[in-house]
mmCIF file of C-alpha atoms and ligand atoms in Angstrom:
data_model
loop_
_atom_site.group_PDB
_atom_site.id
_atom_site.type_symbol
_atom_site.label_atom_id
_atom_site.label_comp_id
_atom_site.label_asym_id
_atom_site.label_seq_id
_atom_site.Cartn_x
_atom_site.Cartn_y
_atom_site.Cartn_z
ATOM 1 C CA UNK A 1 158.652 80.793 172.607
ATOM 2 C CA UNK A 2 157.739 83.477 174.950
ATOM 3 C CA UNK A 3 154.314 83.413 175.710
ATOM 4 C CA UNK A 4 152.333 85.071 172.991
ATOM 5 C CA UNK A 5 151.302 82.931 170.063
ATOM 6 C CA UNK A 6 150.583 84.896 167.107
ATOM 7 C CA UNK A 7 148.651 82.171 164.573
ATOM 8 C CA UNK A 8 149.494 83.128 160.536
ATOM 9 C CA UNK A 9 152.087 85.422 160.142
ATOM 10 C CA UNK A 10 153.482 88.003 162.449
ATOM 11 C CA UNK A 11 153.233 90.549 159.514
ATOM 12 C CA UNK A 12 151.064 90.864 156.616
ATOM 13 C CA UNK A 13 150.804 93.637 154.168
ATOM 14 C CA UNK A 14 148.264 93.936 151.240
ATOM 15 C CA UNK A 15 148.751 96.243 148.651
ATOM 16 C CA UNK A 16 149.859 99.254 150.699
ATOM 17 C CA UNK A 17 150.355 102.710 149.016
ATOM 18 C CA UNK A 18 152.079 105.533 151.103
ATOM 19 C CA UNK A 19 151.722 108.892 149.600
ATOM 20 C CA UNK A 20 153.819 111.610 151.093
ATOM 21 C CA UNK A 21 152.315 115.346 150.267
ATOM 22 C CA UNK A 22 154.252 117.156 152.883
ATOM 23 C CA UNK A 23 156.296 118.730 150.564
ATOM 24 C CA UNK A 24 154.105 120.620 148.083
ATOM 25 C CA UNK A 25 154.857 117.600 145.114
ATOM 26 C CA UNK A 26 153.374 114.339 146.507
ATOM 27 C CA UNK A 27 155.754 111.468 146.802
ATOM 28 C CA UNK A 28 155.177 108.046 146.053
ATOM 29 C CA UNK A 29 157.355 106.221 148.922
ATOM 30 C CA UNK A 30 155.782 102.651 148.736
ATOM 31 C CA UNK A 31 153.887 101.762 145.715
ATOM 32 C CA UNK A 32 151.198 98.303 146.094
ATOM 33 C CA UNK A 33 153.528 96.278 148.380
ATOM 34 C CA UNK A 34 151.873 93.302 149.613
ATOM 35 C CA UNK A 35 154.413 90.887 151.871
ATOM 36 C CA UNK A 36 154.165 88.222 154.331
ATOM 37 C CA UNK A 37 156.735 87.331 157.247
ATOM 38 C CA UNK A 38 156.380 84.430 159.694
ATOM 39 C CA UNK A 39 157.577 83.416 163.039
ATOM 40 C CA UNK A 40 161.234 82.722 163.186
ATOM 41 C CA UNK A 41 161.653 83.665 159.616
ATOM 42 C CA UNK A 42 164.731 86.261 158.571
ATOM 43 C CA UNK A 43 163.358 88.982 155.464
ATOM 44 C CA UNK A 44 165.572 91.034 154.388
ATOM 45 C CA UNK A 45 164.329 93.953 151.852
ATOM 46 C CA UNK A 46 167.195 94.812 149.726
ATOM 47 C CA UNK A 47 166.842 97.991 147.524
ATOM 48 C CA UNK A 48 169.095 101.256 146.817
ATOM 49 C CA UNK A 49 168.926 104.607 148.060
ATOM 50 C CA UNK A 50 165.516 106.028 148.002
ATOM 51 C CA UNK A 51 163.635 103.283 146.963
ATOM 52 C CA UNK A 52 161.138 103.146 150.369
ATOM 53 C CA UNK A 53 162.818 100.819 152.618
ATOM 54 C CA UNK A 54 162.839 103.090 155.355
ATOM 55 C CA UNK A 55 159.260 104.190 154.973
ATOM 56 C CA UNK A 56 158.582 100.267 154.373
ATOM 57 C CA UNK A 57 159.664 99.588 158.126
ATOM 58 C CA UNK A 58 157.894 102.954 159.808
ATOM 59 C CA UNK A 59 154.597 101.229 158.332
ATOM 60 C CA UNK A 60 155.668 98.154 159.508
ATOM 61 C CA UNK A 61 156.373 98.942 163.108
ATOM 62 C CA UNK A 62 152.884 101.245 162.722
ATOM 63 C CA UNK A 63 154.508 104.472 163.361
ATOM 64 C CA UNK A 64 153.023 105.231 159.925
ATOM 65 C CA UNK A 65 149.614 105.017 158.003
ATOM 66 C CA UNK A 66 149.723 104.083 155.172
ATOM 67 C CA UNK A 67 147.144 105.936 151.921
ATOM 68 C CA UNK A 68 146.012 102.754 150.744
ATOM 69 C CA UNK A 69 146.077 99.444 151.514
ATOM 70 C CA UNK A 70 145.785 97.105 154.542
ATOM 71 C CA UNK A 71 148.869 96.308 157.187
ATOM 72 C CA UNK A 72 148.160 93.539 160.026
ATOM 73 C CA UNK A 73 150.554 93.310 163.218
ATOM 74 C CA UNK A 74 150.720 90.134 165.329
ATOM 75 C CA UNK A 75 147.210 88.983 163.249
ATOM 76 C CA UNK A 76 145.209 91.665 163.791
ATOM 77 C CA UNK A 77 144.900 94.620 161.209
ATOM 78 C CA UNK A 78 146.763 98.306 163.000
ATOM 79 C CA UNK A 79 143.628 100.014 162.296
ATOM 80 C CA UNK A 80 142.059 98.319 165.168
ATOM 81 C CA UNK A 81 144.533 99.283 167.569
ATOM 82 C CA UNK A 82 144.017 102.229 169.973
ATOM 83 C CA UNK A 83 147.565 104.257 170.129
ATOM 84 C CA UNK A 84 148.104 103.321 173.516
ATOM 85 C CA UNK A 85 148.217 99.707 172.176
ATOM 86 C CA UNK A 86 150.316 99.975 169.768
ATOM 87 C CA UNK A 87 152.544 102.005 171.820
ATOM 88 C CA UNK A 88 152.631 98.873 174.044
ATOM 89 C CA UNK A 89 153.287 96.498 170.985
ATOM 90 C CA UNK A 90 156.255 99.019 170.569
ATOM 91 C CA UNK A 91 157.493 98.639 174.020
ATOM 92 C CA UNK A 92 157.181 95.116 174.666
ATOM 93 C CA UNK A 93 156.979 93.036 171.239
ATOM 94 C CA UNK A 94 159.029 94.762 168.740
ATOM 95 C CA UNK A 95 162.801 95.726 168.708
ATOM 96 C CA UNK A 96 164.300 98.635 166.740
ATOM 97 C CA UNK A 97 168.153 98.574 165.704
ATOM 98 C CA UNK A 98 168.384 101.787 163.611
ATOM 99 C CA UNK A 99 171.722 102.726 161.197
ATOM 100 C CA UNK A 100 172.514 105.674 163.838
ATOM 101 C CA UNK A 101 172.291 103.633 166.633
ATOM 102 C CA UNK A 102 170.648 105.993 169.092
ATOM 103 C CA UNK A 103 172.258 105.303 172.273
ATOM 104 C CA UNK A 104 172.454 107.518 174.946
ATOM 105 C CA UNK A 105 175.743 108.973 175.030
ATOM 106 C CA UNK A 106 176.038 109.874 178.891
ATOM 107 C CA UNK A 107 174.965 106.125 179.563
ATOM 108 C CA UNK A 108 176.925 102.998 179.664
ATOM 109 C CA UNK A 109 176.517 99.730 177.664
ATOM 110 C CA UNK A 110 174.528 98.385 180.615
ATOM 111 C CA UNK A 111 172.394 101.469 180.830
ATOM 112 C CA UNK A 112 171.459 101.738 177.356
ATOM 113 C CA UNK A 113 170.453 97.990 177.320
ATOM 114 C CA UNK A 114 168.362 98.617 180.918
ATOM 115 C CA UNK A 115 166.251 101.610 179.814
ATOM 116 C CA UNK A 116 164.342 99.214 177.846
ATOM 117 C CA UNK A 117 163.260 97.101 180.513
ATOM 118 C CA UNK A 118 162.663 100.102 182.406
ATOM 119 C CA UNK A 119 159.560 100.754 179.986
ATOM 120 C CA UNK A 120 158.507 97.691 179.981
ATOM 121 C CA UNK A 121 156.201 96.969 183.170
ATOM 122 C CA UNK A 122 156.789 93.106 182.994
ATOM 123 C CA UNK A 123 160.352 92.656 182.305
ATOM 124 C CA UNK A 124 161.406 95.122 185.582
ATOM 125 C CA UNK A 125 162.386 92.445 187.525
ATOM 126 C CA UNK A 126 165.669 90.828 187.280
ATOM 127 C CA UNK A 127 167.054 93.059 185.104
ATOM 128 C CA UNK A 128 170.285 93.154 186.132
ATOM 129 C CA UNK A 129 170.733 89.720 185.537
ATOM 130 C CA UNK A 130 169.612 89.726 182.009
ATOM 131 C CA UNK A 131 171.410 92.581 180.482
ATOM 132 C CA UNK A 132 174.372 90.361 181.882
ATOM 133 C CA UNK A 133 173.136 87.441 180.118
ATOM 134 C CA UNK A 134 172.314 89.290 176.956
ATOM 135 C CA UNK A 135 176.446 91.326 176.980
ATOM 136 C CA UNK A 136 177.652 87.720 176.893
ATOM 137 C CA UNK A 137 175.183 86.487 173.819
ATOM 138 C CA UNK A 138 176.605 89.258 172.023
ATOM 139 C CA UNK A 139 180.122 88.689 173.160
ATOM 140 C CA UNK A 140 180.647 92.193 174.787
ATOM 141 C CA UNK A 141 180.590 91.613 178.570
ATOM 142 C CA UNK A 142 183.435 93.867 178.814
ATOM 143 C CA UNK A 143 181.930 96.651 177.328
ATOM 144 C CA UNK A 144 178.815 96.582 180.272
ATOM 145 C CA UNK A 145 180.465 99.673 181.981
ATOM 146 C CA UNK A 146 181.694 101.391 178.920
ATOM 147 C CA UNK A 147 180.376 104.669 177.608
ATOM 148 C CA UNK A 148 179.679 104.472 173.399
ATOM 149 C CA UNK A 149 182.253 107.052 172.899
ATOM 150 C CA UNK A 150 184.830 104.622 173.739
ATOM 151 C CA UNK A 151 183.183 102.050 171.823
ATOM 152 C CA UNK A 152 183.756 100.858 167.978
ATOM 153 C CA UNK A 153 180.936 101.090 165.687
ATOM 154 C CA UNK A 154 180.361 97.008 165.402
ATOM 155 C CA UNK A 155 180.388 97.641 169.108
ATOM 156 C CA UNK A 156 177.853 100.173 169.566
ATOM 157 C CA UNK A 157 175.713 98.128 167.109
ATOM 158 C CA UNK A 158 175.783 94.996 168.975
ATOM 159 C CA UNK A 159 175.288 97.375 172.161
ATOM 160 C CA UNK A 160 171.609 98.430 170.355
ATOM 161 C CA UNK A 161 171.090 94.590 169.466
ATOM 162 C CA UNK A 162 171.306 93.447 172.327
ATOM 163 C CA UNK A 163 168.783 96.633 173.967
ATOM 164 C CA UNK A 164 166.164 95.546 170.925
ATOM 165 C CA UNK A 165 166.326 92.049 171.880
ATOM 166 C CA UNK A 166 166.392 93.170 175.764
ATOM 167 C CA UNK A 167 162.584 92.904 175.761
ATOM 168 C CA UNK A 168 162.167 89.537 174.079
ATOM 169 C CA UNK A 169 160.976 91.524 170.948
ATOM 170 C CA UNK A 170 159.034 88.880 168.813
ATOM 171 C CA UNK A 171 159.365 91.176 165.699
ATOM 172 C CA UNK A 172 162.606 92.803 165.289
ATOM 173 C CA UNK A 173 162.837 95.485 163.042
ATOM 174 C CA UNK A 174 166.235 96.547 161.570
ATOM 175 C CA UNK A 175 167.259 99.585 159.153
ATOM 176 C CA UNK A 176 170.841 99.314 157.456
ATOM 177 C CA UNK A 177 172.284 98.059 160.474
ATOM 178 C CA UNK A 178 175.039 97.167 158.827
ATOM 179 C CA UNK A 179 175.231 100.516 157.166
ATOM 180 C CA UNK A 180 178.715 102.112 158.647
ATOM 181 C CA UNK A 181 180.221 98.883 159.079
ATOM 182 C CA UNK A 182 183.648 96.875 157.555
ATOM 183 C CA UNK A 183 182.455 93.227 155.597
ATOM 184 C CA UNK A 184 183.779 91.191 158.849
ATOM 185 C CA UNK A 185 181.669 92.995 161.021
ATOM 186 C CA UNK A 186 178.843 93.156 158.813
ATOM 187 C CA UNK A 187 178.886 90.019 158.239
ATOM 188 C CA UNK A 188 179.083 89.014 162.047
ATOM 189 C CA UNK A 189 176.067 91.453 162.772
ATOM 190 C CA UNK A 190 173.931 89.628 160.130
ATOM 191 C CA UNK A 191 174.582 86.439 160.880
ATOM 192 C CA UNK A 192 173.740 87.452 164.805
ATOM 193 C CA UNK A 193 170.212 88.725 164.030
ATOM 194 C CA UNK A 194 170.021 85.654 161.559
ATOM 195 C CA UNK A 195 170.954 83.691 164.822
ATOM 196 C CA UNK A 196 167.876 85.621 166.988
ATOM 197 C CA UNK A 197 165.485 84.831 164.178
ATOM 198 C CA UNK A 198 166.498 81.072 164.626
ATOM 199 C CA UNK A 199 167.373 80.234 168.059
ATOM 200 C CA UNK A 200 164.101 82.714 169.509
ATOM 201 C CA UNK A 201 162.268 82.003 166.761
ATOM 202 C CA UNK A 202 161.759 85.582 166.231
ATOM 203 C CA UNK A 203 160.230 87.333 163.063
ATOM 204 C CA UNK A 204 163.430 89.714 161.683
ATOM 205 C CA UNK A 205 163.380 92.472 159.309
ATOM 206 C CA UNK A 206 166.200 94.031 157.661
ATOM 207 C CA UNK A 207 166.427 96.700 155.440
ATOM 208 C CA UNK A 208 169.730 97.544 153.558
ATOM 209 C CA UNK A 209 171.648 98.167 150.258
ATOM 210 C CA UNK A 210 174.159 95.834 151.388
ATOM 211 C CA UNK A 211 174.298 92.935 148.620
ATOM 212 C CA UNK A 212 176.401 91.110 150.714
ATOM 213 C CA UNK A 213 173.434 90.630 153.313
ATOM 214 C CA UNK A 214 171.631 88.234 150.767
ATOM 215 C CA UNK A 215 173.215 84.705 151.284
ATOM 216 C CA UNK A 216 171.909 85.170 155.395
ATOM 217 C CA UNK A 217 168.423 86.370 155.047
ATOM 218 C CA UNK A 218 165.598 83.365 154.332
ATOM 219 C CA UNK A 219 163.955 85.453 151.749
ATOM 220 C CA UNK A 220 165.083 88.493 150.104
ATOM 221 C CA UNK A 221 162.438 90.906 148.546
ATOM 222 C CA UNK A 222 163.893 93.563 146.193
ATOM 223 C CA UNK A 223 162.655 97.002 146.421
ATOM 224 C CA UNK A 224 162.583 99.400 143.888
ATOM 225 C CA UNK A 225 161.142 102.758 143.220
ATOM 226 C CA UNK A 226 158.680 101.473 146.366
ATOM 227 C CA UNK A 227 158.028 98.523 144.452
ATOM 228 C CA UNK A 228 158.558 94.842 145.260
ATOM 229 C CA UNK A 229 159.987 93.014 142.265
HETATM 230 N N1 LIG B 301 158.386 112.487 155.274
HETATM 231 C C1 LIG B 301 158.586 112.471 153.946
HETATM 232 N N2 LIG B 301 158.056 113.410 153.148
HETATM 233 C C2 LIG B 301 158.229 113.394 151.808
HETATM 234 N N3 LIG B 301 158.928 112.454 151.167
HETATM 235 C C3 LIG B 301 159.476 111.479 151.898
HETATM 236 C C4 LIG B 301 159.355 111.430 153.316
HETATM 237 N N4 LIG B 301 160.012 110.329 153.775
HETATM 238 C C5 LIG B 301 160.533 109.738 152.682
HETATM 239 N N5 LIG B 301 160.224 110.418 151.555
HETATM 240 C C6 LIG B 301 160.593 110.062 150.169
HETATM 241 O O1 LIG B 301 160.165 108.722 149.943
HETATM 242 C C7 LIG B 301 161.132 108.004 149.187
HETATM 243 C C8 LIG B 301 161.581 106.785 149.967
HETATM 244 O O2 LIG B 301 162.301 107.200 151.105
HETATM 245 P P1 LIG B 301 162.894 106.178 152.173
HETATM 246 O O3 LIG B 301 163.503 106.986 153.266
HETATM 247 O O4 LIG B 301 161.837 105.225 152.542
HETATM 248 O O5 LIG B 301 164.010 105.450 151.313
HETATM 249 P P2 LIG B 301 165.170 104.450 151.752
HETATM 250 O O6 LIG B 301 165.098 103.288 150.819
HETATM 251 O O7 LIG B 301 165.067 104.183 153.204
HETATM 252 O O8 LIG B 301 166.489 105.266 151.431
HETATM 253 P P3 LIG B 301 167.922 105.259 152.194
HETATM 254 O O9 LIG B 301 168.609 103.986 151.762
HETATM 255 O O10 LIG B 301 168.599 106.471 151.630
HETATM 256 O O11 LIG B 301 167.684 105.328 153.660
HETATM 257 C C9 LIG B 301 162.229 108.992 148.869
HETATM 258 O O12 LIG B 301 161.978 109.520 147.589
HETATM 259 C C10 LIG B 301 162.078 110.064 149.936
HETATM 260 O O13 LIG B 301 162.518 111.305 149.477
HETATM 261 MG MG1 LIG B 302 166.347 104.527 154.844
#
């Protein structure tokens, strides 16, 4: 438990439409999708290419609006937060882990996993200490002083687990992070976030194609065309 108690759950979507029109022909990304995730509870949204998962998460994490429809973030609907708040729910409740990675190339392990705290006003102190503690969780102290270039790719994606959890994210969002990697490691990186969403009690969502995901998520929701079967 870290401090902020969320009652209901952490996320809760009702019938939410997202139209794209930026592209002359207006695109249906996310058609009606109405979902609930709670506290310590791992979701995993399993549909192919194309079908909206990515779009799913943006509205999620409010980095989107949706056309239609009503999204509410730690119990309180994302229309009623000012963008300065919700760039603060970015920075100090939620966790990204995207497919690419997005570390910082001319920073180490330790680096990458420290910028995070850097933003964040009230974990500054004893970082040091932490991104120690969090290398070991992962089981990649010896990668604190590495650059990702000399890193594997179930490396560098347990290096960007560990900076998403770095701020004691209560909601962490995750898109195909399992996307580029073999079944062993896939299967370790799952069944690491499944462990966060346990032992933190953290909300976790995945998106992914990966079938094999299923058996470690607590619910799966299937997504199609933007649709929730
Ligand atoms: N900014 C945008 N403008 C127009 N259309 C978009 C935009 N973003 C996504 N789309 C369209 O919305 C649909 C859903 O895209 P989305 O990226 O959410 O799918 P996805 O399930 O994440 O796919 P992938 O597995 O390939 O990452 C697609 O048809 C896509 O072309
Ligand atoms: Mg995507």
């Amino acid at each position: 438990m870290n401090g902020f108690e969320t009652p209901g759950p952490v996320i809760r979507l009702e019938k939410v439409t997202k139209i794209f029109n930026d592209s002359g022909q207006p695109t249906t990304a996310v058609r009606e999708v109405s979902l609930e995730a709670r506290r310590g509870e791992m979701v995993l949204l399993l549909g192919p290419s194309g079908s909206g998962k990515t779009t799913l998460l943006t509205l999620i994490a409010g980095l989107t609006r949706p056309t239609s429809g009503s999204i509410s973030l730690f119990g309180k609907n994302v229309e009623e937060y000012s963008a300065t708040e919700l760039q603060s729910l970015r920075a100090e409740r939620i966790g990204f882990v995207f497919q690419t990675f997005l570390l910082i190339d001319s920073l180490t392990a330790t680096e990458n996993i420290e910028i995070v705290l850097r933003f964040n006003r009230k974990r500054r102190a004893g970082r040091a200490g932490k991104t120690r503690a969090l290398l070991g969780e992962l089981g990649i102290e010896h990668l604190a002083d590495r650059f990702p270039r000399a890193m594997s790719q179930g490396e560098k994606q347990r290096v960007a687990i560990a900076r998403a959890i770095a701020n004691d994210a209560e909601l962490l969002i995750a898109d195909e992070p399992t996307g580029s990697l073999e079944t062993r490691q896939a299967i370790d990186i799952i069944a690491l976030l499944h462990g966060q969403a346990e032992r933190r009690n953290t909300t976790v969502i995945v998106a992914s194609h990966d079938l094999r995901l299923k058996e470690f998520a607590d619910r799966t929701l299937r997504l199609q065309d933007g649709m929730i079967s």
